[in-house]
Amino acid sequence: MFRIEAAELLLVRLPLNFRFETSFGVQTEKLIPLLVLHGDGVQGLAEGTMEFAPMYREETIAGALHLLREVFLPRVLGRTFANPEAVEAALGTFRGNRMARAMVEMAAWDLWARTLGAPLGTLLGGHKTEVEVGVSLGIQADEAATVEVVRRHVEQGYRRIKLKIKPGWDVQPVRAAREAFPDIRLTVDANSAYTLADSGRLAALDEFDLTYIEQPLAWDDLVDHAELQRRLRTPLCLDESVTSAADARKGLSLGAGRVINLKVSRVGGHAEARRVHDVAQAFGAPVWCGGMLESGVGRAHNVHLSTLPNFALPGDTSSASRYWETDVVNEPLEAVNGLMPVPQGPGIGVTLNREFVARVAELEEEHRA
Ligand code: OSB
Ligand code: MG
């Protein structure tokens, strides 16, 4: 049992250490909503991964702040819950907006785990004490820059390199990276930039021994992905278009992909993420933990979720120091030789750097029943 006494809603802006270009745009900073749920002497932390503009999926920060203030937080404040699934159920009547709902659900998991004094991963059913990680590398200026940035991350020990691609910039960077590094685990991510009419161009990637091609087609599509998968040798990996265990079941049974990029926030929280994990396992499909350029709060959640057994491929949860000069948490989250240690304190195992957060926060609100 735990009670949700109060909530803090924070918004911080962090400059990124690198320019991150994807098929949908360029990011040089990250605007990050944080939620702190206060219980009996413990706090639960979560991070929103929706963005300022609806470029990845449809959710936005403004929409999430509105829903948290006016709809979701009023449903949980001042109430006692048996477990985090009961918090999920309290928001279960609402449609969509899973990243916003996930903030409440994930903070509840952290609060509950801290109440019990157990690491979150253990409560989720995970056993690993470190998880394999790769990196997601943005679109570079040319082939030489691509090879150079791949080299740097291979040397750091990352276990998989993912290159962002878009129409007109796909075979070129992949060929350059593959020729320079014949043996690395290499993947690409198109963030929904192609259509079925491009299947010839995507089939040209078959010769590069990619572990998968991530989300080539529309963000809300499963049917065209199934048709594309029939035309390719390379497995497809679904990201944007899986927001629930039901989507995972439909996608895998249609043959829309053979791998799932599992982002806990995209599917509405840890309970649903575990269901997606289990559905994929039943289909014999591996999952891996995606990222949304999270601060230490979201990153720690991701690492704990990744301790479940069917996270069989390296995740995007690379070292926090790649992203930021200063993180919002006190504890370092650093991979060594491509292995990220699972923070071993209670809950997600990291704590807010309150002094830094107060300095960079653009919004600080307290909500009570
Ligand atoms: O598609 O996985 C994606 C970042 C923002 C939005 C979507 C995606 C990504 C990444 C970055 O690939 C992964 C990370 O380093 O956190
Ligand atoms: Mg992706």
PDB file of C-alpha atoms in Angstrom, residues 43-47 110 114 119-120 295-304 320 327-334 340-353:
ATOM      1  CA  GLN A  43       9.237  10.235  -3.385  1.00  0.00           C
ATOM      2  CA  GLY A  44       8.656   8.637  -6.763  1.00  0.00           C
ATOM      3  CA  LEU A  45      10.216  10.102  -9.905  1.00  0.00           C
ATOM      4  CA  ALA A  46       9.228   9.977 -13.545  1.00  0.00           C
ATOM      5  CA  GLU A  47      10.032  11.779 -16.779  1.00  0.00           C
ATOM      6  CA  ASP A 110       9.320   4.227  -8.138  1.00  0.00           C
ATOM      7  CA  ARG A 114      11.165   2.857  -2.542  1.00  0.00           C
ATOM      8  CA  PRO A 119      15.241  -1.964  -6.790  1.00  0.00           C
ATOM      9  CA  LEU A 120      12.529  -1.409  -9.414  1.00  0.00           C
ATOM     10  CA  SER A 295      17.586  12.634 -18.461  1.00  0.00           C
ATOM     11  CA  GLY A 296      18.792  10.413 -15.623  1.00  0.00           C
ATOM     12  CA  VAL A 297      15.241   9.916 -14.361  1.00  0.00           C
ATOM     13  CA  GLY A 298      13.861   8.327 -17.515  1.00  0.00           C
ATOM     14  CA  ARG A 299      17.199   6.627 -18.219  1.00  0.00           C
ATOM     15  CA  ALA A 300      17.181   4.893 -14.819  1.00  0.00           C
ATOM     16  CA  HIS A 301      13.601   3.680 -15.431  1.00  0.00           C
ATOM     17  CA  ASN A 302      14.693   2.327 -18.825  1.00  0.00           C
ATOM     18  CA  VAL A 303      17.669   0.493 -17.362  1.00  0.00           C
ATOM     19  CA  HIS A 304      15.516  -1.198 -14.706  1.00  0.00           C
ATOM     20  CA  ALA A 320      24.169   9.997 -19.563  1.00  0.00           C
ATOM     21  CA  ASP A 327      22.228  15.640 -15.495  1.00  0.00           C
ATOM     22  CA  VAL A 328      19.186  16.197 -13.261  1.00  0.00           C
ATOM     23  CA  VAL A 329      20.171  13.251 -11.041  1.00  0.00           C
ATOM     24  CA  ASN A 330      23.076  12.954  -8.632  1.00  0.00           C
ATOM     25  CA  GLU A 331      24.177   9.450  -9.637  1.00  0.00           C
ATOM     26  CA  PRO A 332      26.205   8.801 -12.808  1.00  0.00           C
ATOM     27  CA  LEU A 333      24.616   6.452 -15.361  1.00  0.00           C
ATOM     28  CA  GLU A 334      27.658   5.365 -17.323  1.00  0.00           C
ATOM     29  CA  MET A 340      25.222  -0.219 -18.165  1.00  0.00           C
ATOM     30  CA  PRO A 341      25.147  -1.083 -14.458  1.00  0.00           C
ATOM     31  CA  VAL A 342      21.625  -1.206 -12.997  1.00  0.00           C
ATOM     32  CA  PRO A 343      21.461   1.379 -10.172  1.00  0.00           C
ATOM     33  CA  GLN A 344      21.123  -0.712  -7.034  1.00  0.00           C
ATOM     34  CA  GLY A 345      19.456   1.653  -4.544  1.00  0.00           C
ATOM     35  CA  PRO A 346      15.722   1.409  -3.792  1.00  0.00           C
ATOM     36  CA  GLY A 347      13.313   2.293  -6.607  1.00  0.00           C
ATOM     37  CA  ILE A 348      15.046   3.536  -9.749  1.00  0.00           C
ATOM     38  CA  GLY A 349      18.173   4.070  -7.645  1.00  0.00           C
ATOM     39  CA  VAL A 350      18.783   7.713  -8.542  1.00  0.00           C
ATOM     40  CA  THR A 351      17.905  10.946  -6.746  1.00  0.00           C
ATOM     41  CA  LEU A 352      17.115  14.419  -8.079  1.00  0.00           C
ATOM     42  CA  ASN A 353      19.890  16.977  -7.961  1.00  0.00           C
TER      43      ASN A 353
END
